[in-house]
Amino acid sequence: MEEAMARLDELVSTARRAEEAAAEWSARRFTGRADEGRVVATTDALGVLLDLRIHPVSRSRLDARRLADEILAAITRAEEEAETARSRLLPGLH
C-alpha cells in the first residue's frame, strides 16, 4: 500500500509540474525577425500574431511581394521558436 501511495504522490507531483510548465509556456511571447531584423513578429505560444513591426527602411526598400515574404518569414520564425520551447518543455515532464 505504501508503494502505491508513493507512486500516486509521484504522479500528482508530475501532473502539478506539467500544469505549471504549460501555464508558463502558454504565457510566453515568441519573437521572429527577418530582413536583417527590420521586420519583427511576436506571437503567443499557439502562434497567434500579437505584434508586427516593420521598419520604414523595409517599407521603402522592398516591393509588396518581397515585404510579404519577409513578414511571413518573421512570423514563421516566431512560431518555430514557440515550437522549440514546447519541445523542450515535454521531455522535462517524464
GROMACS .gro file of N, CA and C in nm:
model
  282
    1MET      N    1   0.082  -0.119   0.000
    1MET     CA    2   0.000   0.000   0.000
    1MET      C    3   0.086   0.126   0.000
    2GLU      N    4   0.196   0.121   0.077
    2GLU     CA    5   0.285   0.238   0.083
    2GLU      C    6   0.345   0.267  -0.054
    3GLU      N    7   0.378   0.161  -0.127
    3GLU     CA    8   0.435   0.178  -0.261
    3GLU      C    9   0.333   0.244  -0.354
    4ALA      N   10   0.208   0.202  -0.344
    4ALA     CA   11   0.103   0.262  -0.427
    4ALA      C   12   0.083   0.409  -0.392
    5MET      N   13   0.085   0.440  -0.265
    5MET     CA   14   0.070   0.581  -0.222
    5MET      C   15   0.188   0.666  -0.270
    6ALA      N   16   0.308   0.610  -0.264
    6ALA     CA   17   0.426   0.682  -0.311
    6ALA      C   18   0.416   0.707  -0.461
    7ARG      N   19   0.370   0.606  -0.532
    7ARG     CA   20   0.353   0.621  -0.679
    7ARG      C   21   0.246   0.726  -0.709
    8LEU      N   22   0.138   0.725  -0.636
    8LEU     CA   23   0.031   0.823  -0.654
    8LEU      C   24   0.084   0.964  -0.626
    9ASP      N   25   0.160   0.980  -0.518
    9ASP     CA   26   0.220   1.111  -0.487
    9ASP      C   27   0.311   1.157  -0.600
   10GLU      N   28   0.387   1.065  -0.656
   10GLU     CA   29   0.476   1.098  -0.766
   10GLU      C   30   0.397   1.143  -0.889
   11LEU      N   31   0.289   1.074  -0.919
   11LEU     CA   32   0.204   1.111  -1.033
   11LEU      C   33   0.140   1.248  -1.013
   12VAL      N   34   0.093   1.274  -0.893
   12VAL     CA   35   0.032   1.405  -0.863
   12VAL      C   36   0.137   1.515  -0.876
   13SER      N   37   0.256   1.489  -0.828
   13SER     CA   38   0.364   1.587  -0.837
   13SER      C   39   0.401   1.614  -0.982
   14THR      N   40   0.410   1.509  -1.063
   14THR     CA   41   0.442   1.524  -1.205
   14THR      C   42   0.332   1.602  -1.276
   15ALA      N   43   0.208   1.572  -1.245
   15ALA     CA   44   0.097   1.644  -1.306
   15ALA      C   45   0.100   1.792  -1.268
   16ARG      N   46   0.132   1.821  -1.145
   16ARG     CA   47   0.140   1.960  -1.098
   16ARG      C   48   0.252   2.035  -1.172
   17ARG      N   49   0.369   1.969  -1.187
   17ARG     CA   50   0.480   2.030  -1.260
   17ARG      C   51   0.442   2.054  -1.406
   18ALA      N   52   0.373   1.959  -1.465
   18ALA     CA   53   0.330   1.972  -1.604
   18ALA      C   54   0.235   2.089  -1.621
   19GLU      N   55   0.143   2.102  -1.529
   19GLU     CA   56   0.046   2.212  -1.534
   19GLU      C   57   0.117   2.347  -1.520
   20GLU      N   58   0.211   2.355  -1.428
   20GLU     CA   59   0.285   2.480  -1.408
   20GLU      C   60   0.370   2.515  -1.530
   21ALA      N   61   0.436   2.413  -1.587
   21ALA     CA   62   0.519   2.437  -1.705
   21ALA      C   63   0.434   2.479  -1.824
   22ALA      N   64   0.320   2.415  -1.842
   22ALA     CA   65   0.231   2.451  -1.953
   22ALA      C   66   0.178   2.593  -1.937
   23ALA      N   67   0.145   2.631  -1.815
   23ALA     CA   68   0.097   2.767  -1.791
   23ALA      C   69   0.208   2.869  -1.820
   24GLU      N   70   0.328   2.838  -1.778
   24GLU     CA   71   0.441   2.928  -1.804
   24GLU      C   72   0.466   2.941  -1.954
   25TRP      N   73   0.467   2.828  -2.025
   25TRP     CA   74   0.489   2.828  -2.170
   25TRP      C   75   0.380   2.906  -2.242
   26SER      N   76   0.256   2.884  -2.203
   26SER     CA   77   0.145   2.950  -2.273
   26SER      C   78   0.140   3.100  -2.250
   27ALA      N   79   0.203   3.147  -2.143
   27ALA     CA   80   0.206   3.291  -2.115
   27ALA      C   81   0.322   3.361  -2.186
   28ARG      N   82   0.416   3.285  -2.239
   28ARG     CA   83   0.534   3.344  -2.303
   28ARG      C   84   0.499   3.406  -2.438
   29ARG      N   85   0.587   3.493  -2.482
   29ARG     CA   86   0.578   3.556  -2.613
   29ARG      C   87   0.703   3.515  -2.691
   30PHE      N   88   0.688   3.496  -2.820
   30PHE     CA   89   0.797   3.449  -2.904
   30PHE      C   90   0.817   3.545  -3.020
   31THR      N   91   0.943   3.573  -3.050
   31THR     CA   92   0.976   3.674  -3.150
   31THR      C   93   1.054   3.612  -3.264
   32GLY      N   94   1.019   3.653  -3.385
   32GLY     CA   95   1.092   3.615  -3.505
   32GLY      C   96   1.130   3.740  -3.582
   33ARG      N   97   1.247   3.736  -3.645
   33ARG     CA   98   1.295   3.853  -3.719
   33ARG      C   99   1.328   3.815  -3.862
   34ALA      N  100   1.316   3.913  -3.951
   34ALA     CA  101   1.353   3.894  -4.092
   34ALA      C  102   1.403   4.027  -4.146
   35ASP      N  103   1.451   4.026  -4.270
   35ASP     CA  104   1.505   4.145  -4.335
   35ASP      C  105   1.606   4.216  -4.245
   36GLU      N  106   1.705   4.137  -4.202
   36GLU     CA  107   1.814   4.189  -4.117
   36GLU      C  108   1.762   4.252  -3.987
   37GLY      N  109   1.653   4.195  -3.934
   37GLY     CA  110   1.598   4.243  -3.808
   37GLY      C  111   1.503   4.361  -3.821
   38ARG      N  112   1.474   4.401  -3.943
   38ARG     CA  113   1.386   4.517  -3.962
   38ARG      C  114   1.237   4.481  -3.964
   39VAL      N  115   1.208   4.353  -3.976
   39VAL     CA  116   1.070   4.305  -3.966
   39VAL      C  117   1.067   4.213  -3.844
   40VAL      N  118   0.984   4.247  -3.747
   40VAL     CA  119   0.979   4.173  -3.621
   40VAL      C  120   0.835   4.132  -3.593
   41ALA      N  121   0.815   4.001  -3.577
   41ALA     CA  122   0.683   3.948  -3.545
   41ALA      C  123   0.687   3.886  -3.406
   42THR      N  124   0.581   3.908  -3.330
   42THR     CA  125   0.568   3.848  -3.197
   42THR      C  126   0.439   3.767  -3.195
   43THR      N  127   0.452   3.642  -3.149
   43THR     CA  128   0.335   3.555  -3.138
   43THR      C  129   0.323   3.504  -2.995
   44ASP      N  130   0.207   3.448  -2.965
   44ASP     CA  131   0.193   3.379  -2.837
   44ASP      C  132   0.234   3.233  -2.859
   45ALA      N  133   0.217   3.152  -2.759
   45ALA     CA  134   0.262   3.013  -2.765
   45ALA      C  135   0.188   2.931  -2.870
   46LEU      N  136   0.068   2.972  -2.905
   46LEU     CA  137  -0.010   2.899  -3.005
   46LEU      C  138   0.011   2.951  -3.146
   47GLY      N  139   0.095   3.055  -3.161
   47GLY     CA  140   0.123   3.109  -3.293
   47GLY      C  141   0.033   3.224  -3.334
   48VAL      N  142  -0.047   3.274  -3.243
   48VAL     CA  143  -0.133   3.389  -3.274
   48VAL      C  144  -0.045   3.514  -3.281
   49LEU      N  145  -0.055   3.586  -3.391
   49LEU     CA  146   0.025   3.706  -3.410
   49LEU      C  147  -0.023   3.815  -3.315
   50LEU      N  148   0.068   3.864  -3.231
   50LEU     CA  149   0.035   3.966  -3.132
   50LEU      C  150   0.085   4.104  -3.173
   51ASP      N  151   0.198   4.105  -3.245
   51ASP     CA  152   0.257   4.233  -3.282
   51ASP      C  153   0.341   4.213  -3.407
   52LEU      N  154   0.339   4.314  -3.493
   52LEU     CA  155   0.421   4.312  -3.614
   52LEU      C  156   0.480   4.451  -3.631
   53ARG      N  157   0.611   4.458  -3.638
   53ARG     CA  158   0.679   4.586  -3.655
   53ARG      C  159   0.762   4.580  -3.782
   54ILE      N  160   0.742   4.681  -3.865
   54ILE     CA  161   0.814   4.689  -3.992
   54ILE      C  162   0.887   4.822  -3.996
   55HIS      N  163   1.016   4.816  -4.005
   55HIS     CA  164   1.099   4.937  -4.008
   55HIS      C  165   1.071   5.012  -4.138
   56PRO      N  166   1.073   5.144  -4.135
   56PRO     CA  167   1.049   5.224  -4.256
   56PRO      C  168   1.144   5.189  -4.372
   57VAL      N  169   1.265   5.148  -4.341
   57VAL     CA  170   1.359   5.109  -4.447
   57VAL      C  171   1.304   4.990  -4.525
   58SER      N  172   1.248   4.893  -4.455
   58SER     CA  173   1.191   4.777  -4.522
   58SER      C  174   1.071   4.818  -4.607
   59ARG      N  175   0.989   4.906  -4.555
   59ARG     CA  176   0.871   4.950  -4.631
   59ARG      C  177   0.910   5.019  -4.761
   60SER      N  178   1.015   5.098  -4.756
   60SER     CA  179   1.052   5.172  -4.876
   60SER      C  180   1.141   5.090  -4.970
   61ARG      N  181   1.219   4.999  -4.917
   61ARG     CA  182   1.317   4.925  -4.997
   61ARG      C  183   1.256   4.803  -5.065
   62LEU      N  184   1.159   4.740  -5.004
   62LEU     CA  185   1.104   4.615  -5.055
   62LEU      C  186   0.973   4.638  -5.131
   63ASP      N  187   0.956   4.564  -5.242
   63ASP     CA  188   0.826   4.571  -5.309
   63ASP      C  189   0.726   4.489  -5.227
   64ALA      N  190   0.600   4.495  -5.265
   64ALA     CA  191   0.494   4.432  -5.185
   64ALA      C  192   0.517   4.281  -5.168
   65ARG      N  193   0.557   4.213  -5.273
   65ARG     CA  194   0.576   4.069  -5.265
   65ARG      C  195   0.691   4.034  -5.172
   66ARG      N  196   0.802   4.104  -5.185
   66ARG     CA  197   0.919   4.076  -5.100
   66ARG      C  198   0.889   4.111  -4.954
   67LEU      N  199   0.816   4.221  -4.933
   67LEU     CA  200   0.778   4.258  -4.796
   67LEU      C  201   0.690   4.150  -4.735
   68ALA      N  202   0.596   4.099  -4.814
   68ALA     CA  203   0.509   3.991  -4.766
   68ALA      C  204   0.592   3.867  -4.731
   69ASP      N  205   0.691   3.835  -4.813
   69ASP     CA  206   0.778   3.721  -4.785
   69ASP      C  207   0.854   3.740  -4.654
   70GLU      N  208   0.903   3.861  -4.632
   70GLU     CA  209   0.979   3.889  -4.509
   70GLU      C  210   0.887   3.885  -4.386
   71ILE      N  211   0.766   3.934  -4.400
   71ILE     CA  212   0.669   3.927  -4.289
   71ILE      C  213   0.640   3.781  -4.256
   72LEU      N  214   0.614   3.701  -4.358
   72LEU     CA  215   0.587   3.559  -4.337
   72LEU      C  216   0.708   3.489  -4.273
   73ALA      N  217   0.827   3.524  -4.315
   73ALA     CA  218   0.948   3.464  -4.256
   73ALA      C  219   0.959   3.498  -4.108
   74ALA      N  220   0.931   3.621  -4.072
   74ALA     CA  221   0.939   3.662  -3.931
   74ALA      C  222   0.835   3.588  -3.848
   75ILE      N  223   0.714   3.576  -3.899
   75ILE     CA  224   0.609   3.505  -3.826
   75ILE      C  225   0.645   3.357  -3.812
   76THR      N  226   0.694   3.298  -3.918
   76THR     CA  227   0.733   3.158  -3.914
   76THR      C  228   0.844   3.135  -3.812
   77ARG      N  229   0.939   3.223  -3.805
   77ARG     CA  230   1.048   3.209  -3.707
   77ARG      C  231   0.994   3.220  -3.564
   78ALA      N  232   0.899   3.308  -3.542
   78ALA     CA  233   0.839   3.319  -3.408
   78ALA      C  234   0.765   3.190  -3.372
   79GLU      N  235   0.691   3.136  -3.469
   79GLU     CA  236   0.620   3.010  -3.445
   79GLU      C  237   0.718   2.895  -3.419
   80GLU      N  238   0.829   2.893  -3.491
   80GLU     CA  239   0.930   2.790  -3.470
   80GLU      C  240   0.992   2.802  -3.331
   81GLU      N  241   1.012   2.926  -3.286
   81GLU     CA  242   1.065   2.947  -3.152
   81GLU      C  243   0.968   2.892  -3.047
   82ALA      N  244   0.839   2.915  -3.068
   82ALA     CA  245   0.738   2.862  -2.975
   82ALA      C  246   0.738   2.709  -2.976
   83GLU      N  247   0.751   2.650  -3.094
   83GLU     CA  248   0.753   2.504  -3.105
   83GLU      C  249   0.878   2.447  -3.037
   84THR      N  250   0.990   2.512  -3.053
   84THR     CA  251   1.113   2.468  -2.987
   84THR      C  252   1.097   2.472  -2.836
   85ALA      N  253   1.038   2.580  -2.786
   85ALA     CA  254   1.015   2.592  -2.642
   85ALA      C  255   0.921   2.482  -2.593
   86ARG      N  256   0.819   2.450  -2.671
   86ARG     CA  257   0.725   2.344  -2.633
   86ARG      C  258   0.797   2.208  -2.631
   87SER      N  259   0.882   2.184  -2.729
   87SER     CA  260   0.956   2.058  -2.736
   87SER      C  261   1.048   2.040  -2.616
   88ARG      N  262   1.108   2.150  -2.573
   88ARG     CA  263   1.196   2.143  -2.456
   88ARG      C  264   1.116   2.120  -2.328
   89LEU      N  265   0.993   2.166  -2.328
   89LEU     CA  266   0.907   2.151  -2.210
   89LEU      C  267   0.870   2.004  -2.189
   90LEU      N  268   0.833   1.936  -2.295
   90LEU     CA  269   0.781   1.800  -2.282
   90LEU      C  270   0.880   1.699  -2.226
   91PRO      N  271   1.006   1.694  -2.272
   91PRO     CA  272   1.097   1.595  -2.214
   91PRO      C  273   1.118   1.611  -2.065
   92GLY      N  274   1.110   1.732  -2.015
   92GLY     CA  275   1.131   1.756  -1.873
   92GLY      C  276   1.018   1.704  -1.785
   93LEU      N  277   0.911   1.660  -1.845
   93LEU     CA  278   0.797   1.614  -1.766
   93LEU      C  279   0.794   1.464  -1.748
   94HIS      N  280   0.885   1.392  -1.809
   94HIS     CA  281   0.884   1.245  -1.798
   94HIS      C  282   0.960   1.199  -1.676
   0.00000   0.00000   0.00000
